[in-house]
Amino acid sequence: MNCQGLEAITVAPENPAYSSDGSGVLYDKEKSALLQYPPGKKAAVFTIPASVIQIRYLGFYHCQNLAAIMAAPENAAYSSDEGVLYDKAKSALLQYPAGKKAAAFSIPASVTQIQYLAFLHCQNLTAITVDAKNPVYSSDGQGVLYNQKKTVLIQYPAGKQAAAFSVPASVTEIGDGAFSPSQSLKQVCFPASLKKMAPFALKDCRKLSQVTFQSPAPPAWNIGIFDGISHPLTLLVPPGSKEAYEKQLAAIMPENSVVRELWPYPAAGEE
């Protein structure tokens, strides 16, 4: 999955299960399923053949050079708009290319589903907005993506330059990989309303130094919350909750991290 130097995958002609094309992309034998686009492939544009009706989960993972994913016009399953990949009806956003140069992106009104980790490693992206007519998703004035009720924070753009961010009080859940991999974020404050943090929520946020939790009860955790962070963190928690947080986080906090009780809290970005 992290084979970032891999530029081409070839298959022996006599292999009964798999095939490849002249550009080194891996398919099943019939070329009806795209299995893996090589992460290190240099091409900026790729067109999904008409024969493909299935793309394997994370088939375009970490393809930093890929700026546009097109779909052959006659493809029955997929479509593309400005290099972003959708299903044919444009109701599901499947992949935003990691190498796309645009700083801002607007989710169309038609999109009611966003595929898991569709915006992962999009380090040029600083703002995600949503069409006002979209019934499922919303954004704030800072370009952060939420569900319509702003109870789930779905994606904090990886290229956003702010050093500090306070999650709104309406949020009860942080989505999978929501802040991963923020390039600039140093401090983040989670509200008292937070109940759940999905896997890899803060993965690879390598400048992160301070995390504030305003809930007296630790939220439900998942795997890999702090993966990719090798330096110590300072976690600020409400009075009387240090022991509970230390117990919950002991196995997943970076080495030498500390949990401190603090009240009142400084605003995000303040010392």
PDB file of C-alpha atoms in Angstrom:
ATOM      1  CA  MET A   1       0.000   0.000   0.000  1.00  0.00           C
ATOM      2  CA  ASN A   2       2.892   2.396   0.745  1.00  0.00           C
ATOM      3  CA  CYS A   3       4.997   1.397  -2.260  1.00  0.00           C
ATOM      4  CA  GLN A   4       5.690   5.002  -3.206  1.00  0.00           C
ATOM      5  CA  GLY A   5       8.610   4.138  -5.470  1.00  0.00           C
ATOM      6  CA  LEU A   6       6.649   1.602  -7.513  1.00  0.00           C
ATOM      7  CA  GLU A   7       6.090   2.925 -11.048  1.00  0.00           C
ATOM      8  CA  ALA A   8       4.741  -0.119 -12.874  1.00  0.00           C
ATOM      9  CA  ILE A   9       3.179  -3.517 -12.161  1.00  0.00           C
ATOM     10  CA  THR A  10       3.471  -6.131 -14.889  1.00  0.00           C
ATOM     11  CA  VAL A  11       1.904  -9.593 -15.058  1.00  0.00           C
ATOM     12  CA  ALA A  12       3.087 -12.741 -16.775  1.00  0.00           C
ATOM     13  CA  PRO A  13       0.860 -13.331 -19.846  1.00  0.00           C
ATOM     14  CA  GLU A  14       0.046 -16.866 -18.684  1.00  0.00           C
ATOM     15  CA  ASN A  15      -1.247 -15.658 -15.274  1.00  0.00           C
ATOM     16  CA  PRO A  16      -4.892 -16.839 -15.077  1.00  0.00           C
ATOM     17  CA  ALA A  17      -6.121 -14.211 -12.592  1.00  0.00           C
ATOM     18  CA  TYR A  18      -4.393 -10.892 -13.280  1.00  0.00           C
ATOM     19  CA  SER A  19      -3.372  -8.635 -16.148  1.00  0.00           C
ATOM     20  CA  SER A  20      -1.637  -5.331 -16.756  1.00  0.00           C
ATOM     21  CA  ASP A  21      -1.713  -2.748 -19.504  1.00  0.00           C
ATOM     22  CA  GLY A  22       1.127  -0.977 -21.271  1.00  0.00           C
ATOM     23  CA  SER A  23       1.240   1.685 -18.564  1.00  0.00           C
ATOM     24  CA  GLY A  24       1.848  -0.701 -15.667  1.00  0.00           C
ATOM     25  CA  VAL A  25      -1.600  -0.569 -14.023  1.00  0.00           C
ATOM     26  CA  LEU A  26      -2.863  -3.805 -12.444  1.00  0.00           C
ATOM     27  CA  TYR A  27      -6.265  -5.301 -13.354  1.00  0.00           C
ATOM     28  CA  ASP A  28      -8.066  -8.595 -13.054  1.00  0.00           C
ATOM     29  CA  LYS A  29      -7.785 -10.867 -16.096  1.00  0.00           C
ATOM     30  CA  GLU A  30     -10.817  -9.403 -17.890  1.00  0.00           C
ATOM     31  CA  LYS A  31      -9.838  -5.782 -17.108  1.00  0.00           C
ATOM     32  CA  SER A  32     -13.221  -5.294 -15.465  1.00  0.00           C
ATOM     33  CA  ALA A  33     -11.620  -4.475 -12.097  1.00  0.00           C
ATOM     34  CA  LEU A  34      -8.813  -1.973 -11.564  1.00  0.00           C
ATOM     35  CA  LEU A  35      -6.801  -3.358  -8.657  1.00  0.00           C
ATOM     36  CA  GLN A  36      -3.847  -1.002  -8.232  1.00  0.00           C
ATOM     37  CA  TYR A  37      -2.490   2.145  -9.800  1.00  0.00           C
ATOM     38  CA  PRO A  38       1.242   2.227  -8.957  1.00  0.00           C
ATOM     39  CA  PRO A  39       1.840   4.967  -6.335  1.00  0.00           C
ATOM     40  CA  GLY A  40       5.159   6.029  -7.882  1.00  0.00           C
ATOM     41  CA  LYS A  41       3.884   6.304 -11.438  1.00  0.00           C
ATOM     42  CA  LYS A  42       4.996   9.634 -12.957  1.00  0.00           C
ATOM     43  CA  ALA A  43       2.024  10.319 -15.228  1.00  0.00           C
ATOM     44  CA  ALA A  44      -0.178  13.270 -14.208  1.00  0.00           C
ATOM     45  CA  VAL A  45      -3.315  12.013 -15.963  1.00  0.00           C
ATOM     46  CA  PHE A  46      -4.903   8.560 -16.107  1.00  0.00           C
ATOM     47  CA  THR A  47      -8.028   7.463 -17.976  1.00  0.00           C
ATOM     48  CA  ILE A  48     -10.069   4.564 -16.637  1.00  0.00           C
ATOM     49  CA  PRO A  49     -10.846   2.186 -19.538  1.00  0.00           C
ATOM     50  CA  ALA A  50     -14.418   1.560 -20.651  1.00  0.00           C
ATOM     51  CA  SER A  51     -14.176  -2.075 -19.502  1.00  0.00           C
ATOM     52  CA  VAL A  52     -13.648  -1.226 -15.821  1.00  0.00           C
ATOM     53  CA  ILE A  53     -16.757  -1.548 -13.648  1.00  0.00           C
ATOM     54  CA  GLN A  54     -14.994  -1.918 -10.283  1.00  0.00           C
ATOM     55  CA  ILE A  55     -12.079  -0.131  -8.597  1.00  0.00           C
ATOM     56  CA  ARG A  56     -10.562  -1.891  -5.634  1.00  0.00           C
ATOM     57  CA  TYR A  57     -10.538  -0.133  -2.250  1.00  0.00           C
ATOM     58  CA  LEU A  58      -7.501   2.222  -2.092  1.00  0.00           C
ATOM     59  CA  GLY A  59      -6.686   1.491  -5.730  1.00  0.00           C
ATOM     60  CA  PHE A  60      -5.302   5.039  -6.088  1.00  0.00           C
ATOM     61  CA  TYR A  61      -3.740   5.269  -2.617  1.00  0.00           C
ATOM     62  CA  HIS A  62      -0.862   7.751  -2.188  1.00  0.00           C
ATOM     63  CA  CYS A  63      -0.544   8.531  -5.921  1.00  0.00           C
ATOM     64  CA  GLN A  64       1.086  11.910  -5.368  1.00  0.00           C
ATOM     65  CA  ASN A  65       1.870  12.549  -9.044  1.00  0.00           C
ATOM     66  CA  LEU A  66      -1.660  11.907 -10.235  1.00  0.00           C
ATOM     67  CA  ALA A  67      -3.380  15.240 -10.895  1.00  0.00           C
ATOM     68  CA  ALA A  68      -6.423  14.010 -12.838  1.00  0.00           C
ATOM     69  CA  ILE A  69      -8.400  10.763 -13.048  1.00  0.00           C
ATOM     70  CA  MET A  70     -10.517  10.613 -16.179  1.00  0.00           C
ATOM     71  CA  ALA A  71     -13.093   8.035 -17.231  1.00  0.00           C
ATOM     72  CA  ALA A  72     -13.641   6.884 -20.795  1.00  0.00           C
ATOM     73  CA  PRO A  73     -16.950   8.432 -21.967  1.00  0.00           C
ATOM     74  CA  GLU A  74     -18.371   4.993 -22.732  1.00  0.00           C
ATOM     75  CA  ASN A  75     -17.549   3.644 -19.255  1.00  0.00           C
ATOM     76  CA  ALA A  76     -20.822   2.446 -17.692  1.00  0.00           C
ATOM     77  CA  ALA A  77     -19.770   2.778 -14.049  1.00  0.00           C
ATOM     78  CA  TYR A  78     -17.608   5.903 -13.673  1.00  0.00           C
ATOM     79  CA  SER A  79     -17.457   9.555 -14.653  1.00  0.00           C
ATOM     80  CA  SER A  80     -15.044  12.422 -14.109  1.00  0.00           C
ATOM     81  CA  ASP A  81     -15.279  16.177 -13.716  1.00  0.00           C
ATOM     82  CA  GLU A  82     -12.147  18.352 -13.723  1.00  0.00           C
ATOM     83  CA  GLY A  83     -10.114  15.258 -12.970  1.00  0.00           C
ATOM     84  CA  VAL A  84     -12.118  14.185  -9.900  1.00  0.00           C
ATOM     85  CA  LEU A  85     -13.548  10.659 -10.031  1.00  0.00           C
ATOM     86  CA  TYR A  86     -17.258   9.958  -9.437  1.00  0.00           C
ATOM     87  CA  ASP A  87     -19.678   7.135 -10.067  1.00  0.00           C
ATOM     88  CA  LYS A  88     -21.660   7.437 -13.303  1.00  0.00           C
ATOM     89  CA  ALA A  89     -24.573   9.300 -11.695  1.00  0.00           C
ATOM     90  CA  LYS A  90     -22.168  11.665  -9.890  1.00  0.00           C
ATOM     91  CA  SER A  91     -23.853  10.804  -6.600  1.00  0.00           C
ATOM     92  CA  ALA A  92     -20.653   9.334  -5.105  1.00  0.00           C
ATOM     93  CA  LEU A  93     -17.308  11.125  -4.994  1.00  0.00           C
ATOM     94  CA  LEU A  94     -14.784   8.316  -5.233  1.00  0.00           C
ATOM     95  CA  GLN A  95     -11.349   9.932  -5.475  1.00  0.00           C
ATOM     96  CA  TYR A  96      -9.894  13.409  -5.401  1.00  0.00           C
ATOM     97  CA  PRO A  97      -6.454  13.059  -7.033  1.00  0.00           C
ATOM     98  CA  ALA A  98      -3.661  13.551  -4.511  1.00  0.00           C
ATOM     99  CA  GLY A  99      -1.570  15.472  -7.048  1.00  0.00           C
ATOM    100  CA  LYS A 100      -4.280  17.897  -8.149  1.00  0.00           C
ATOM    101  CA  LYS A 101      -2.882  21.444  -7.949  1.00  0.00           C
ATOM    102  CA  ALA A 102      -6.078  23.342  -7.133  1.00  0.00           C
ATOM    103  CA  ALA A 103      -6.188  24.888  -3.658  1.00  0.00           C
ATOM    104  CA  ALA A 104      -9.994  24.772  -3.329  1.00  0.00           C
ATOM    105  CA  PHE A 105     -12.671  22.285  -4.293  1.00  0.00           C
ATOM    106  CA  SER A 106     -16.476  22.486  -4.177  1.00  0.00           C
ATOM    107  CA  ILE A 107     -18.547  19.341  -3.670  1.00  0.00           C
ATOM    108  CA  PRO A 108     -21.505  19.329  -6.085  1.00  0.00           C
ATOM    109  CA  ALA A 109     -25.130  19.258  -4.963  1.00  0.00           C
ATOM    110  CA  SER A 110     -25.558  15.780  -6.489  1.00  0.00           C
ATOM    111  CA  VAL A 111     -23.001  14.072  -4.220  1.00  0.00           C
ATOM    112  CA  THR A 112     -24.591  12.117  -1.365  1.00  0.00           C
ATOM    113  CA  GLN A 113     -21.685   9.787  -0.643  1.00  0.00           C
ATOM    114  CA  ILE A 114     -17.943  10.362  -0.269  1.00  0.00           C
ATOM    115  CA  GLN A 115     -15.752   7.299  -0.408  1.00  0.00           C
ATOM    116  CA  TYR A 116     -13.555   6.469   2.571  1.00  0.00           C
ATOM    117  CA  LEU A 117     -10.290   8.480   2.490  1.00  0.00           C
ATOM    118  CA  ALA A 118     -11.205  10.133  -0.824  1.00  0.00           C
ATOM    119  CA  PHE A 119      -9.194  13.256   0.128  1.00  0.00           C
ATOM    120  CA  LEU A 120      -6.218  11.509   1.752  1.00  0.00           C
ATOM    121  CA  HIS A 121      -2.777  13.026   1.008  1.00  0.00           C
ATOM    122  CA  CYS A 122      -4.246  15.913  -1.011  1.00  0.00           C
ATOM    123  CA  GLN A 123      -1.593  18.303   0.253  1.00  0.00           C
ATOM    124  CA  ASN A 124      -2.370  21.131  -2.165  1.00  0.00           C
ATOM    125  CA  LEU A 125      -5.969  21.333  -0.979  1.00  0.00           C
ATOM    126  CA  THR A 126      -6.568  24.184   1.482  1.00  0.00           C
ATOM    127  CA  ALA A 127     -10.375  24.462   1.404  1.00  0.00           C
ATOM    128  CA  ILE A 128     -13.365  22.216   0.708  1.00  0.00           C
ATOM    129  CA  THR A 129     -16.681  23.928   0.114  1.00  0.00           C
ATOM    130  CA  VAL A 130     -20.105  22.431  -0.552  1.00  0.00           C
ATOM    131  CA  ASP A 131     -22.872  23.468  -2.909  1.00  0.00           C
ATOM    132  CA  ALA A 132     -25.643  25.085  -0.852  1.00  0.00           C
ATOM    133  CA  LYS A 133     -28.185  22.644  -2.327  1.00  0.00           C
ATOM    134  CA  ASN A 134     -26.304  19.539  -1.173  1.00  0.00           C
ATOM    135  CA  PRO A 135     -28.577  17.614   1.260  1.00  0.00           C
ATOM    136  CA  VAL A 136     -25.851  15.576   2.986  1.00  0.00           C
ATOM    137  CA  TYR A 137     -22.681  17.660   3.414  1.00  0.00           C
ATOM    138  CA  SER A 138     -21.733  21.141   4.582  1.00  0.00           C
ATOM    139  CA  SER A 139     -18.684  23.307   5.076  1.00  0.00           C
ATOM    140  CA  ASP A 140     -17.763  26.184   7.319  1.00  0.00           C
ATOM    141  CA  GLY A 141     -16.118  29.498   6.524  1.00  0.00           C
ATOM    142  CA  GLN A 142     -12.730  27.866   7.028  1.00  0.00           C
ATOM    143  CA  GLY A 143     -13.074  25.268   4.282  1.00  0.00           C
ATOM    144  CA  VAL A 144     -13.528  22.257   6.593  1.00  0.00           C
ATOM    145  CA  LEU A 145     -15.932  19.495   5.517  1.00  0.00           C
ATOM    146  CA  TYR A 146     -18.761  18.224   7.751  1.00  0.00           C
ATOM    147  CA  ASN A 147     -21.992  16.321   7.452  1.00  0.00           C
ATOM    148  CA  GLN A 148     -25.070  18.510   6.981  1.00  0.00           C
ATOM    149  CA  LYS A 149     -25.778  18.917  10.715  1.00  0.00           C
ATOM    150  CA  LYS A 150     -22.088  19.545  11.516  1.00  0.00           C
ATOM    151  CA  THR A 151     -22.060  16.688  14.011  1.00  0.00           C
ATOM    152  CA  VAL A 152     -19.305  14.819  12.119  1.00  0.00           C
ATOM    153  CA  LEU A 153     -16.064  16.471  11.017  1.00  0.00           C
ATOM    154  CA  ILE A 154     -15.215  14.592   7.826  1.00  0.00           C
ATOM    155  CA  GLN A 155     -12.114  16.306   6.431  1.00  0.00           C
ATOM    156  CA  TYR A 156      -9.751  19.032   7.512  1.00  0.00           C
ATOM    157  CA  PRO A 157      -7.851  19.880   4.290  1.00  0.00           C
ATOM    158  CA  ALA A 158      -4.250  18.656   4.464  1.00  0.00           C
ATOM    159  CA  GLY A 159      -2.883  21.825   2.840  1.00  0.00           C
ATOM    160  CA  LYS A 160      -4.659  24.258   5.179  1.00  0.00           C
ATOM    161  CA  GLN A 161      -2.054  26.670   6.571  1.00  0.00           C
ATOM    162  CA  ALA A 162      -3.579  27.471   9.979  1.00  0.00           C
ATOM    163  CA  ALA A 163      -1.453  26.451  12.971  1.00  0.00           C
ATOM    164  CA  ALA A 164      -4.443  26.038  15.307  1.00  0.00           C
ATOM    165  CA  PHE A 165      -8.034  24.871  14.958  1.00  0.00           C
ATOM    166  CA  SER A 166     -10.963  24.618  17.374  1.00  0.00           C
ATOM    167  CA  VAL A 167     -13.539  22.004  16.439  1.00  0.00           C
ATOM    168  CA  PRO A 168     -17.095  23.446  16.666  1.00  0.00           C
ATOM    169  CA  ALA A 169     -19.232  22.619  19.696  1.00  0.00           C
ATOM    170  CA  SER A 170     -21.775  20.821  17.492  1.00  0.00           C
ATOM    171  CA  VAL A 171     -19.317  18.035  16.586  1.00  0.00           C
ATOM    172  CA  THR A 172     -19.756  14.645  18.284  1.00  0.00           C
ATOM    173  CA  GLU A 173     -17.540  12.558  15.987  1.00  0.00           C
ATOM    174  CA  ILE A 174     -14.221  12.947  14.157  1.00  0.00           C
ATOM    175  CA  GLY A 175     -14.190  10.946  10.918  1.00  0.00           C
ATOM    176  CA  ASP A 176     -11.616   8.469   9.615  1.00  0.00           C
ATOM    177  CA  GLY A 177      -8.321  10.205   8.875  1.00  0.00           C
ATOM    178  CA  ALA A 178     -10.081  13.560   9.263  1.00  0.00           C
ATOM    179  CA  PHE A 179      -6.922  15.597  10.002  1.00  0.00           C
ATOM    180  CA  SER A 180      -4.459  13.328   8.191  1.00  0.00           C
ATOM    181  CA  PRO A 181      -1.908  14.397   7.097  1.00  0.00           C
ATOM    182  CA  SER A 182      -2.158  18.085   8.055  1.00  0.00           C
ATOM    183  CA  GLN A 183       1.078  19.861   7.176  1.00  0.00           C
ATOM    184  CA  SER A 184       0.701  22.936   9.416  1.00  0.00           C
ATOM    185  CA  LEU A 185      -1.545  22.102  12.381  1.00  0.00           C
ATOM    186  CA  LYS A 186       0.208  22.529  15.747  1.00  0.00           C
ATOM    187  CA  GLN A 187      -2.748  22.800  18.125  1.00  0.00           C
ATOM    188  CA  VAL A 188      -6.250  21.352  17.976  1.00  0.00           C
ATOM    189  CA  CYS A 189      -9.063  21.709  20.500  1.00  0.00           C
ATOM    190  CA  PHE A 190     -11.910  19.173  20.688  1.00  0.00           C
ATOM    191  CA  PRO A 191     -15.242  20.229  22.253  1.00  0.00           C
ATOM    192  CA  ALA A 192     -17.019  18.780  25.284  1.00  0.00           C
ATOM    193  CA  SER A 193     -19.588  17.310  22.877  1.00  0.00           C
ATOM    194  CA  LEU A 194     -17.042  14.909  21.313  1.00  0.00           C
ATOM    195  CA  LYS A 195     -18.027  11.243  21.741  1.00  0.00           C
ATOM    196  CA  LYS A 196     -15.970   9.349  19.146  1.00  0.00           C
ATOM    197  CA  MET A 197     -12.690   9.571  17.245  1.00  0.00           C
ATOM    198  CA  ALA A 198     -12.512   7.277  14.201  1.00  0.00           C
ATOM    199  CA  PRO A 199      -9.306   5.475  13.099  1.00  0.00           C
ATOM    200  CA  PHE A 200      -6.246   7.522  12.104  1.00  0.00           C
ATOM    201  CA  ALA A 201      -7.941  10.827  12.979  1.00  0.00           C
ATOM    202  CA  LEU A 202      -4.644  12.670  13.590  1.00  0.00           C
ATOM    203  CA  LYS A 203      -2.323  10.366  11.666  1.00  0.00           C
ATOM    204  CA  ASP A 204       0.836  11.979  10.254  1.00  0.00           C
ATOM    205  CA  CYS A 205       0.094  15.432  11.719  1.00  0.00           C
ATOM    206  CA  ARG A 206       3.815  15.829  12.272  1.00  0.00           C
ATOM    207  CA  LYS A 207       3.786  19.436  13.513  1.00  0.00           C
ATOM    208  CA  LEU A 208       1.101  18.767  16.118  1.00  0.00           C
ATOM    209  CA  SER A 209       2.264  19.598  19.640  1.00  0.00           C
ATOM    210  CA  GLN A 210      -0.867  20.260  21.741  1.00  0.00           C
ATOM    211  CA  VAL A 211      -4.265  18.546  21.819  1.00  0.00           C
ATOM    212  CA  THR A 212      -7.071  19.823  24.054  1.00  0.00           C
ATOM    213  CA  PHE A 213     -10.053  17.705  25.095  1.00  0.00           C
ATOM    214  CA  GLN A 214     -12.886  19.598  26.784  1.00  0.00           C
ATOM    215  CA  SER A 215     -14.973  16.529  27.647  1.00  0.00           C
ATOM    216  CA  PRO A 216     -14.556  15.220  31.226  1.00  0.00           C
ATOM    217  CA  ALA A 217     -15.113  11.693  29.856  1.00  0.00           C
ATOM    218  CA  PRO A 218     -12.645  10.543  27.201  1.00  0.00           C
ATOM    219  CA  PRO A 219     -14.264   9.923  23.806  1.00  0.00           C
ATOM    220  CA  ALA A 220     -14.320   6.432  22.318  1.00  0.00           C
ATOM    221  CA  TRP A 221     -10.992   5.838  20.560  1.00  0.00           C
ATOM    222  CA  ASN A 222     -10.046   3.782  17.544  1.00  0.00           C
ATOM    223  CA  ILE A 223      -6.801   2.482  16.116  1.00  0.00           C
ATOM    224  CA  GLY A 224      -3.985   4.673  14.904  1.00  0.00           C
ATOM    225  CA  ILE A 225      -5.209   8.020  16.265  1.00  0.00           C
ATOM    226  CA  PHE A 226      -1.640   9.321  16.636  1.00  0.00           C
ATOM    227  CA  ASP A 227       0.121   7.096  14.075  1.00  0.00           C
ATOM    228  CA  GLY A 228       3.015   8.805  12.324  1.00  0.00           C
ATOM    229  CA  ILE A 229       3.633  11.256  15.193  1.00  0.00           C
ATOM    230  CA  SER A 230       6.966  10.370  16.776  1.00  0.00           C
ATOM    231  CA  HIS A 231       7.478  13.386  19.050  1.00  0.00           C
ATOM    232  CA  PRO A 232       5.848  13.928  22.485  1.00  0.00           C
ATOM    233  CA  LEU A 233       2.465  15.658  22.689  1.00  0.00           C
ATOM    234  CA  THR A 234       0.883  17.726  25.449  1.00  0.00           C
ATOM    235  CA  LEU A 235      -2.746  16.775  26.083  1.00  0.00           C
ATOM    236  CA  LEU A 236      -4.867  19.260  28.034  1.00  0.00           C
ATOM    237  CA  VAL A 237      -7.924  17.794  29.784  1.00  0.00           C
ATOM    238  CA  PRO A 238     -10.563  18.988  32.308  1.00  0.00           C
ATOM    239  CA  PRO A 239      -9.848  18.933  36.046  1.00  0.00           C
ATOM    240  CA  GLY A 240     -10.352  15.500  37.583  1.00  0.00           C
ATOM    241  CA  SER A 241     -10.088  13.627  34.262  1.00  0.00           C
ATOM    242  CA  LYS A 242      -6.317  13.122  33.938  1.00  0.00           C
ATOM    243  CA  GLU A 243      -6.364   9.546  35.201  1.00  0.00           C
ATOM    244  CA  ALA A 244      -9.187   8.533  32.840  1.00  0.00           C
ATOM    245  CA  TYR A 245      -7.423  10.002  29.817  1.00  0.00           C
ATOM    246  CA  GLU A 246      -4.071   8.474  30.752  1.00  0.00           C
ATOM    247  CA  LYS A 247      -5.681   5.059  31.140  1.00  0.00           C
ATOM    248  CA  GLN A 248      -7.407   5.270  27.758  1.00  0.00           C
ATOM    249  CA  LEU A 249      -4.453   6.752  25.880  1.00  0.00           C
ATOM    250  CA  ALA A 250      -1.491   4.981  27.448  1.00  0.00           C
ATOM    251  CA  ALA A 251      -1.124   2.484  24.621  1.00  0.00           C
ATOM    252  CA  ILE A 252      -1.502   4.928  21.733  1.00  0.00           C
ATOM    253  CA  MET A 253       0.128   8.217  22.817  1.00  0.00           C
ATOM    254  CA  PRO A 254       3.571   9.001  21.389  1.00  0.00           C
ATOM    255  CA  GLU A 255       6.387   8.221  23.828  1.00  0.00           C
ATOM    256  CA  ASN A 256       7.018  10.832  26.566  1.00  0.00           C
ATOM    257  CA  SER A 257       3.692  12.598  25.948  1.00  0.00           C
ATOM    258  CA  VAL A 258       2.084  14.245  28.978  1.00  0.00           C
ATOM    259  CA  VAL A 259      -1.502  14.730  30.117  1.00  0.00           C
ATOM    260  CA  ARG A 260      -2.186  17.943  32.044  1.00  0.00           C
ATOM    261  CA  GLU A 261      -5.320  19.186  33.728  1.00  0.00           C
ATOM    262  CA  LEU A 262      -6.076  22.776  32.834  1.00  0.00           C
ATOM    263  CA  TRP A 263      -8.991  25.130  33.427  1.00  0.00           C
ATOM    264  CA  PRO A 264      -9.998  27.470  31.955  1.00  0.00           C
ATOM    265  CA  TYR A 265      -8.674  26.431  28.580  1.00  0.00           C
ATOM    266  CA  PRO A 266      -6.689  28.768  26.381  1.00  0.00           C
ATOM    267  CA  ALA A 267      -8.236  29.368  22.988  1.00  0.00           C
ATOM    268  CA  ALA A 268      -6.660  27.301  20.219  1.00  0.00           C
ATOM    269  CA  GLY A 269      -3.482  29.068  19.213  1.00  0.00           C
ATOM    270  CA  GLU A 270      -2.907  30.683  22.608  1.00  0.00           C
ATOM    271  CA  GLU A 271      -0.267  29.558  25.048  1.00  0.00           C
TER     272      GLU A 271
END
